[in-house]
mmCIF file of C-alpha atoms (C1' of nucleotides) in Angstrom:
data_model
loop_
_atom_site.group_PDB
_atom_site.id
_atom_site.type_symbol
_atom_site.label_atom_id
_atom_site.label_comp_id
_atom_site.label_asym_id
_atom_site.label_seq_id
_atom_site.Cartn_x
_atom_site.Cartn_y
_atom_site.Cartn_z
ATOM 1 C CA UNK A 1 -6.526 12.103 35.037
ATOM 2 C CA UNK A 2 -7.931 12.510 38.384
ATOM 3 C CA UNK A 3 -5.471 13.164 41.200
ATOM 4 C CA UNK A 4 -6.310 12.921 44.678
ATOM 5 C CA UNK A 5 -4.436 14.901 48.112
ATOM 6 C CA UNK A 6 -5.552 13.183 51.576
ATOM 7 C CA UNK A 7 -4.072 13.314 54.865
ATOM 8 C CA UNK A 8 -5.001 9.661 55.834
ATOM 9 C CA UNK A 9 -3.788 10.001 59.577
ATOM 10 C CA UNK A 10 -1.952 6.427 59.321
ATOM 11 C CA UNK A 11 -2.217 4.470 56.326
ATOM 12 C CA UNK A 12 -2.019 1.421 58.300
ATOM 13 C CA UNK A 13 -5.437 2.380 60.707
ATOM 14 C CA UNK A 14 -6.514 3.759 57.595
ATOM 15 C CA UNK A 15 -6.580 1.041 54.901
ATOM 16 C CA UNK A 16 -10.193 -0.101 55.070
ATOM 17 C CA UNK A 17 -11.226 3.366 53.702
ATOM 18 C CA UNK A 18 -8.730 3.838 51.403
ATOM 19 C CA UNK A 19 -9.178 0.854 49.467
ATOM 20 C CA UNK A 20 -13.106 1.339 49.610
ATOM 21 C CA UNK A 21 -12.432 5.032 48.441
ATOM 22 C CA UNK A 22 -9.787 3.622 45.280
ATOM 23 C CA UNK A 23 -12.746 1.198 44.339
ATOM 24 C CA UNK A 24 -15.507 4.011 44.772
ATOM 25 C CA UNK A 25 -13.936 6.619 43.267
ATOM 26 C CA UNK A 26 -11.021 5.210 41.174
ATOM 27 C CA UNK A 27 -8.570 8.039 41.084
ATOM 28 C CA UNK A 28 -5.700 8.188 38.272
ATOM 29 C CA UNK A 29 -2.991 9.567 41.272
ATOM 30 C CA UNK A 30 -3.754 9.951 44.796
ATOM 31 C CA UNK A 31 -0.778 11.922 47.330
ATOM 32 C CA UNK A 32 -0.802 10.594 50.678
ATOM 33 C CA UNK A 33 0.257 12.704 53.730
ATOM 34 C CA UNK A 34 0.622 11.493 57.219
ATOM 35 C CA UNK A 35 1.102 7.511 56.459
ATOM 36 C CA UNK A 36 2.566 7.570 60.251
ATOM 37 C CA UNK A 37 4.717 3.943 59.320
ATOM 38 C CA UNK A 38 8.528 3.376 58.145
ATOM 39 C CA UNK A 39 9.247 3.186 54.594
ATOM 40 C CA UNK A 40 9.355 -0.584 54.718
ATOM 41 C CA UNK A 41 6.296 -0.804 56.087
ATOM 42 C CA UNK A 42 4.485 0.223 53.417
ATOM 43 C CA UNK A 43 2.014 -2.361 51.880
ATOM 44 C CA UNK A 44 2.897 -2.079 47.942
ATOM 45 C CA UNK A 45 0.949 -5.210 47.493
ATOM 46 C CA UNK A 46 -2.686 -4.035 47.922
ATOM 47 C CA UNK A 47 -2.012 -1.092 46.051
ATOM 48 C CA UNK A 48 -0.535 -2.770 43.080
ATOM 49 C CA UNK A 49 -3.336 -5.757 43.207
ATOM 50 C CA UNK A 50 -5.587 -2.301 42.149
ATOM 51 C CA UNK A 51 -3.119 -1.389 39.343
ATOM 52 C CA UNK A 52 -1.000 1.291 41.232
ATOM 53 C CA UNK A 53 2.426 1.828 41.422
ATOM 54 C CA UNK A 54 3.674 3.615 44.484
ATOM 55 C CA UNK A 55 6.450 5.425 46.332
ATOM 56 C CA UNK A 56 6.682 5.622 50.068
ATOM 57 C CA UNK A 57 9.011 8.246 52.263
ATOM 58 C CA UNK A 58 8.091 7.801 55.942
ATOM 59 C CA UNK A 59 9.731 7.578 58.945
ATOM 60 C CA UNK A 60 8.867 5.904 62.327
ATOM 61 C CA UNK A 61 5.247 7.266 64.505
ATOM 62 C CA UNK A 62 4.974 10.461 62.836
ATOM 63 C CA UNK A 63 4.310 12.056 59.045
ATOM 64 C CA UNK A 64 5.348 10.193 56.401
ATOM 65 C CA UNK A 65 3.889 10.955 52.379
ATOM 66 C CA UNK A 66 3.249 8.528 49.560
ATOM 67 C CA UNK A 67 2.204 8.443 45.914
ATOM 68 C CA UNK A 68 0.046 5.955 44.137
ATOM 69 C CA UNK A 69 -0.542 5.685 40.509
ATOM 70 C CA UNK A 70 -2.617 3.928 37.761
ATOM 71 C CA UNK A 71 1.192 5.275 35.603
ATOM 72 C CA UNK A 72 4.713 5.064 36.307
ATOM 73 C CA UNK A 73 5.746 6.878 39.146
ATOM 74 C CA UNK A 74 9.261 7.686 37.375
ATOM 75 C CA UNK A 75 12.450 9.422 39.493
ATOM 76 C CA UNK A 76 10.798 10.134 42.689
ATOM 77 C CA UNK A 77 12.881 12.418 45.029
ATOM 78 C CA UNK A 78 12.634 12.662 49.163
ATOM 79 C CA UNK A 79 12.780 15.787 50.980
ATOM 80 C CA UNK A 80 12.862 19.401 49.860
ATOM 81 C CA UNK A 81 16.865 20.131 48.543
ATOM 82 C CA UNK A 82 18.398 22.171 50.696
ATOM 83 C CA UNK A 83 16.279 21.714 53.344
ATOM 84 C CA UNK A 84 17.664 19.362 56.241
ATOM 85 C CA UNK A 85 15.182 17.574 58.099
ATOM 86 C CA UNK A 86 14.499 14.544 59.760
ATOM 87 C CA UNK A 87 11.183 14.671 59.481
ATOM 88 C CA UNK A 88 9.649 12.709 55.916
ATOM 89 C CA UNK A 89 7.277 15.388 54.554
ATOM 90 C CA UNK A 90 7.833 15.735 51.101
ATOM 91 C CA UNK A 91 8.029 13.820 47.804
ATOM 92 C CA UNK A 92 7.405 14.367 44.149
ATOM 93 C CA UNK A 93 7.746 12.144 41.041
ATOM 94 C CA UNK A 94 6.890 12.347 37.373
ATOM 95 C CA UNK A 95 3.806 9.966 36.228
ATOM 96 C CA UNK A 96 4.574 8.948 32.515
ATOM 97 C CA UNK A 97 6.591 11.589 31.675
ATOM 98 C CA UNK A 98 3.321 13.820 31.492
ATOM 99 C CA UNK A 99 2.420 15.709 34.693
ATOM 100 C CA UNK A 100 5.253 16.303 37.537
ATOM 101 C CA UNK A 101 3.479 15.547 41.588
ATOM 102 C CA UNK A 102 4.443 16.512 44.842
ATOM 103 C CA UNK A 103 3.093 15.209 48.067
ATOM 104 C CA UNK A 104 3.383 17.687 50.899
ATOM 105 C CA UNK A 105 2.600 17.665 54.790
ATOM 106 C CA UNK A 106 3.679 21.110 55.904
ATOM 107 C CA UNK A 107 4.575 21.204 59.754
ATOM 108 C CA UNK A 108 1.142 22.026 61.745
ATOM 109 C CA UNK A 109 3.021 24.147 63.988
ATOM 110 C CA UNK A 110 1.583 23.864 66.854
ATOM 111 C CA UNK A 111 0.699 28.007 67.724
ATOM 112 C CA UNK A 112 2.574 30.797 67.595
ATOM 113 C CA UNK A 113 5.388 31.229 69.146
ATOM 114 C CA UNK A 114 6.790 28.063 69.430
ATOM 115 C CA UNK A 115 9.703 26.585 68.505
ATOM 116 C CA UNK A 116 7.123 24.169 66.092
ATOM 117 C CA UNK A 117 5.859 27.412 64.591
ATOM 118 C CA UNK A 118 9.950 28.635 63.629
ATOM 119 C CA UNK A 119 9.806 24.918 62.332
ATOM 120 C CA UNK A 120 6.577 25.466 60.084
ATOM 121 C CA UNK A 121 8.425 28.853 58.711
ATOM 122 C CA UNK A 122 11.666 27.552 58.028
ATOM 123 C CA UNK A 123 9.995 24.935 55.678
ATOM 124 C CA UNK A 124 7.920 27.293 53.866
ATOM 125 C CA UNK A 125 10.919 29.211 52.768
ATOM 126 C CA UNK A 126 12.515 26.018 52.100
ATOM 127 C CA UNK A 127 9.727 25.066 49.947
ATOM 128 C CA UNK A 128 8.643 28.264 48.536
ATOM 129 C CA UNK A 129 12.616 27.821 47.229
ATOM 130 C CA UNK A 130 11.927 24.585 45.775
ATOM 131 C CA UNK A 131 8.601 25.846 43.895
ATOM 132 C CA UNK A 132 10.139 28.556 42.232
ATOM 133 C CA UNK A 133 12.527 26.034 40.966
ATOM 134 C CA UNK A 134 10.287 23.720 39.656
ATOM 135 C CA UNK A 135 8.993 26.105 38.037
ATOM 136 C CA UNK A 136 11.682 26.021 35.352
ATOM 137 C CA UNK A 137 10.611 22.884 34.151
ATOM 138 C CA UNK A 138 8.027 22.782 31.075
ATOM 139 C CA UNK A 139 5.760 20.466 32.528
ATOM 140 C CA UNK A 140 2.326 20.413 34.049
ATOM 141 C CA UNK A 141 3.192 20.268 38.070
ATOM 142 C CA UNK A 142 0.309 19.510 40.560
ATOM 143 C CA UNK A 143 1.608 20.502 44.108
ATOM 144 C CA UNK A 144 -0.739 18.750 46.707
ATOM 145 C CA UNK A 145 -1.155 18.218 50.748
ATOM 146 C CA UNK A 146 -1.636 19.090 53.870
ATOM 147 C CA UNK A 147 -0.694 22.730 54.194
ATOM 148 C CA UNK A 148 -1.893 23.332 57.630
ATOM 149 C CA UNK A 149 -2.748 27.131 56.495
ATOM 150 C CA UNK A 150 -6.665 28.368 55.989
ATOM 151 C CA UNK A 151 -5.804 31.065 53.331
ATOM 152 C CA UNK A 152 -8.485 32.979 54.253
ATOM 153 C CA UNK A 153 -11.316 33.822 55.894
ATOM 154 C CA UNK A 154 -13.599 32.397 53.399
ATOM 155 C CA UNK A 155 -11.497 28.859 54.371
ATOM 156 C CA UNK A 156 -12.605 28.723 58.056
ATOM 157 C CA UNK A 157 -16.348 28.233 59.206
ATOM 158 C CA UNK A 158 -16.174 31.098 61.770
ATOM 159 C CA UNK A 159 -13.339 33.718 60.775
ATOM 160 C CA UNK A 160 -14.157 35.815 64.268
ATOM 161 C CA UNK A 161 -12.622 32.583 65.754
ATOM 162 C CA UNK A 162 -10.382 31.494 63.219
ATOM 163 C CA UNK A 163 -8.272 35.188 63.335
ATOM 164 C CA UNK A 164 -4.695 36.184 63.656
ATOM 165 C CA UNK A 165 -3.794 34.881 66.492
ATOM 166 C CA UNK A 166 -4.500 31.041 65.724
ATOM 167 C CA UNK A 167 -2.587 28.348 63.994
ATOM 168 C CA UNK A 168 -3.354 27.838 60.429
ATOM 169 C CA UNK A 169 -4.398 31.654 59.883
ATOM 170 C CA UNK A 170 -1.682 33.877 61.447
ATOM 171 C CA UNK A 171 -0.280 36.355 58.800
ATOM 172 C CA UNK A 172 3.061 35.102 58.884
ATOM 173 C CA UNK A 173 1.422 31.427 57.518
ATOM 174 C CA UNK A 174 -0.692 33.414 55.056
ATOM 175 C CA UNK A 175 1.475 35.044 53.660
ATOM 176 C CA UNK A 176 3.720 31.869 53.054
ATOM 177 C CA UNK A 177 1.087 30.980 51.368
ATOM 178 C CA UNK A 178 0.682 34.224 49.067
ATOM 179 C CA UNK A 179 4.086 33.869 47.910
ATOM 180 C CA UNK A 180 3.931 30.509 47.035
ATOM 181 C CA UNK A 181 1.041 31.139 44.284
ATOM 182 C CA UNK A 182 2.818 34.594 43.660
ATOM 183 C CA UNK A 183 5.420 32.655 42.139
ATOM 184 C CA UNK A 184 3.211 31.272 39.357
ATOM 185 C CA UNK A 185 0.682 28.629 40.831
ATOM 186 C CA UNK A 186 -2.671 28.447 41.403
ATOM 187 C CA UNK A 187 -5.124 27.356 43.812
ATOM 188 C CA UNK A 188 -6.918 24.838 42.325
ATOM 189 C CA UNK A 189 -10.109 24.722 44.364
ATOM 190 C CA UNK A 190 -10.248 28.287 44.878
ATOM 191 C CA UNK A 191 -10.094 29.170 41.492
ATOM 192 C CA UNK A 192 -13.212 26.414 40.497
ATOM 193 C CA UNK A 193 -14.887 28.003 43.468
ATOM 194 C CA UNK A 194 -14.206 31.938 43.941
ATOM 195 C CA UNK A 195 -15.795 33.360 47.035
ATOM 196 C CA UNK A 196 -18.192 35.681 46.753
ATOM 197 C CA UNK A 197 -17.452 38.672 49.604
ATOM 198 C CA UNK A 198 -15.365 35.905 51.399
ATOM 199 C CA UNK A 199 -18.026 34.040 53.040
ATOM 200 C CA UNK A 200 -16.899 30.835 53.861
ATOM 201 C CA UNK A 201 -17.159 27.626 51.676
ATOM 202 C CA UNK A 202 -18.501 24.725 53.360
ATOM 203 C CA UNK A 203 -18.485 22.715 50.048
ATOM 204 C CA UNK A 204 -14.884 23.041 49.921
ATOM 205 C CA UNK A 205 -13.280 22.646 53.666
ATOM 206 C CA UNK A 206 -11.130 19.580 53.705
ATOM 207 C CA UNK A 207 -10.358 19.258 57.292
ATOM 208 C CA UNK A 208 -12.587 19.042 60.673
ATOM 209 C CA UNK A 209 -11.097 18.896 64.235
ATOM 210 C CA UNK A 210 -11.652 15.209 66.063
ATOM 211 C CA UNK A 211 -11.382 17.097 69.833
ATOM 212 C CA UNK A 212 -14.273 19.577 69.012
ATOM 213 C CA UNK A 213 -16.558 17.134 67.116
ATOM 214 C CA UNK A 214 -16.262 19.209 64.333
ATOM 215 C CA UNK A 215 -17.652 17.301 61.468
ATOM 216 C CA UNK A 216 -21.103 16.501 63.603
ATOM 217 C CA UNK A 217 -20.795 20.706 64.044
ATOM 218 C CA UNK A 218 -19.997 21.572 60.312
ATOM 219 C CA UNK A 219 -16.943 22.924 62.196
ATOM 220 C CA UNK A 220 -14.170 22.908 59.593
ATOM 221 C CA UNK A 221 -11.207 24.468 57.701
ATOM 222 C CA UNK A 222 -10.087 24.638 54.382
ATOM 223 C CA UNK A 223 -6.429 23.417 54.614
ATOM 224 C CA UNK A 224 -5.252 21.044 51.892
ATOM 225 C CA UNK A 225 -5.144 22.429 48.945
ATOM 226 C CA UNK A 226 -3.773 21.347 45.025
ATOM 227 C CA UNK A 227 -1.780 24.171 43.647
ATOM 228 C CA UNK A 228 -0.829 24.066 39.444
ATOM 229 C CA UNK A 229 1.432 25.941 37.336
ATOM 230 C CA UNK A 230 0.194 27.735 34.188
ATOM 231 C CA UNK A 231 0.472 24.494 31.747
ATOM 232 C CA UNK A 232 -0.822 22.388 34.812
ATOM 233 C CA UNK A 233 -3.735 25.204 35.061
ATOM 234 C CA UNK A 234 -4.791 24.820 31.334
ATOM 235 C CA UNK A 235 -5.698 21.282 31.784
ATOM 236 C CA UNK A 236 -7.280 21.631 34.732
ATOM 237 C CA UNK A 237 -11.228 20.689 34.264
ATOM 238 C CA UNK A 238 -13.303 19.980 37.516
ATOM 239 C CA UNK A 239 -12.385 19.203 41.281
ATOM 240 C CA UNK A 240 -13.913 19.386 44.813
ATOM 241 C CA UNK A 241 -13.466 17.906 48.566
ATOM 242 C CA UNK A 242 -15.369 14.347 48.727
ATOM 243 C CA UNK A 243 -16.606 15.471 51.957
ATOM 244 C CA UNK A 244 -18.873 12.402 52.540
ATOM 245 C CA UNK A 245 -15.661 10.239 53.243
ATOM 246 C CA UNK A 246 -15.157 12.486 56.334
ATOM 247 C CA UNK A 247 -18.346 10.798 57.221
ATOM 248 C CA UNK A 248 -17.293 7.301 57.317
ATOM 249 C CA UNK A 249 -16.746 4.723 60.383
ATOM 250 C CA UNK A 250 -13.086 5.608 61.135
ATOM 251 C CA UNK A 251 -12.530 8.341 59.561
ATOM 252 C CA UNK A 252 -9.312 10.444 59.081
ATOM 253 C CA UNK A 253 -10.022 14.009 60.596
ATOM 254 C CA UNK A 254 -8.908 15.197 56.853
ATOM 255 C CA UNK A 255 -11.175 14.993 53.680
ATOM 256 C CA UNK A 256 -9.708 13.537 49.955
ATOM 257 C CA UNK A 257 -9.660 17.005 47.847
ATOM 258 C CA UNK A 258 -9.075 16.303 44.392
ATOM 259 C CA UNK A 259 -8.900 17.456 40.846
ATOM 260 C CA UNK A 260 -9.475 16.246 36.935
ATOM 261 C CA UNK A 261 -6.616 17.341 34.435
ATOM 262 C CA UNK A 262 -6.867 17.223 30.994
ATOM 263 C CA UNK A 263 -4.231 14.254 30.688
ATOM 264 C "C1'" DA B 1 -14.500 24.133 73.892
ATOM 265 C "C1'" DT B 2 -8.255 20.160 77.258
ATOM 266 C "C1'" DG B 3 -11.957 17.487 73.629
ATOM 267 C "C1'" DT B 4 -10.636 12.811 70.137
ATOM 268 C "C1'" DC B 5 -7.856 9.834 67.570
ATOM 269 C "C1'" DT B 6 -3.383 7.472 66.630
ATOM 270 C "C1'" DC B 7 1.019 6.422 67.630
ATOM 271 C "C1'" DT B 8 4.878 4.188 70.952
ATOM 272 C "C1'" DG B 9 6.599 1.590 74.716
ATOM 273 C "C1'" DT B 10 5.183 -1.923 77.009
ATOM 274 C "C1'" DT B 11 1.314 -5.527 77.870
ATOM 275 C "C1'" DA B 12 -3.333 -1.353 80.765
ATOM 276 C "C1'" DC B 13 -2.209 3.001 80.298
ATOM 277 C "C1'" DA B 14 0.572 7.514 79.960
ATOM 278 C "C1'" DG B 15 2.550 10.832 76.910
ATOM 279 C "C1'" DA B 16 3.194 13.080 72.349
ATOM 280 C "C1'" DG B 17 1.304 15.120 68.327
ATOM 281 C "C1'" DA B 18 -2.339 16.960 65.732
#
DNA sequence: ATGTCTCTGTTACAGAGA
């Protein structure tokens, strides 16, 4: 079973791509952040002409996360319990009864300081809440998305630039991050690809900025990431960033990152 | 490196968000 995280940055601008990537690369499950349309909107139709089923949880201009699946996508749930928000950035589902999947855009935050940052820490507890709960059930879970944190400074191109004091690699943000895999998780593509002396990984960065050019620079960051459990972990058999798609006309400023399970 | 892309509200651009 392949499964598949991209930030598409809309769906709807986005579609082309998408549907050349399903027939290119023909993933089992693909998680979908930033679909930027309503619920309603969403085109079921050209995903189940392919042989998907889907779930969509968006909201108006902003955000928004989807599922797809060559399965059933069987009792999907919106939101993170507990946490209230009006924003649609989380969903998760079973597919056949065999692998639990979450699809999550984490707040970007804006920098630090702000009241977008509080925002961005408030749903990492929220969620770091959730995880540990999850947890309790005996079933491989794939947790994937847009994160918006580098976890370290083998994640960023230039880690002089990419320090503290930024968005996406303050402590506070990287340390979320810790304590989400602390609770039993794993990184999926840092574990296929450990850094040697933290030197960053090119092959692996899933995101490059649109305002600095940063693909034409090789100017990116390592920011979506796949995180299993332990059973989720022992199937887990290849994965990488298809890069090249960042390369396309129109792209999304976000690369798919993706994984093959045992399944 | 305040730049590029996408959205909305309104119908040629400004503002928000990333």
């Amino acid at each position: 079973m392949k499964i598949v995280t991209w930030n598409v940055n809309s769906l709807r601008a986005r579609l082309p791509s998408i549907l050349r990537y399903l027939d290119e690369y023909a993933p089992d499950v693909v998680l979908f952040q930033e679909i930027k349309m309503l619920t309603e909107m969403f085109p079921h139709d050209v995903f189940e002409e392919r042989g998907y089923s889907t779930h969509a949880f968006g909201q108006k201009t902003y955000n928004g996360v989807a599922i797809i699946a060559k399965g059933n996508i069987e009792d999907p749930q919106d939101n993170v319990p507990t946490f209230e928000d009006v924003q649609a950035r989380y969903t998760e589902a079973y597919i056949d009864g065999k692998v639990k999947v979450a699809s999550v855009y984490v707040p970007n935050g804006e920098d630090l300081g702000t009241e977008k940052y509080a925002y961005k820490l408030r749903f990492l507890e929220a969620f770091e809440s959730h995880l540990q709960d999850l947890l309790k059930e005996d079933v491989p879970l794939c947790i994937g998305g847009d994160f918006n944190i580098a976890p370290g400074d083998a994640d960023v191109y230039d880690p002089k630039r990419w320090n503290e004091k930024r968005i996406l690699c303050s402590p506070p943000e990287r340390e979320a991050y810790q304590r989400l895999l602390s609770l039993g998780y794993i990184d999926a593509l840092d574990v296929l690809n450990p850094s040697e002396d933290n030197t960053p990984r090119p092959e692996i960065f899933t995101w490059w900025d649109y305002r600095t050019r940063g693909w034409d620079r090789g100017h990116g960051l390592r920011i979506d990431h796949l995180l299993l459990n332990s059973q989720g972990h022992q199937l887990l058999k290849d994965g990488g960033v298809h890069r090249d798609i960042r390369g396309w006309e129109r792209p999304s400023d976000h690369g798919p990152v993706w994984i093959k399970l045992d399944v």
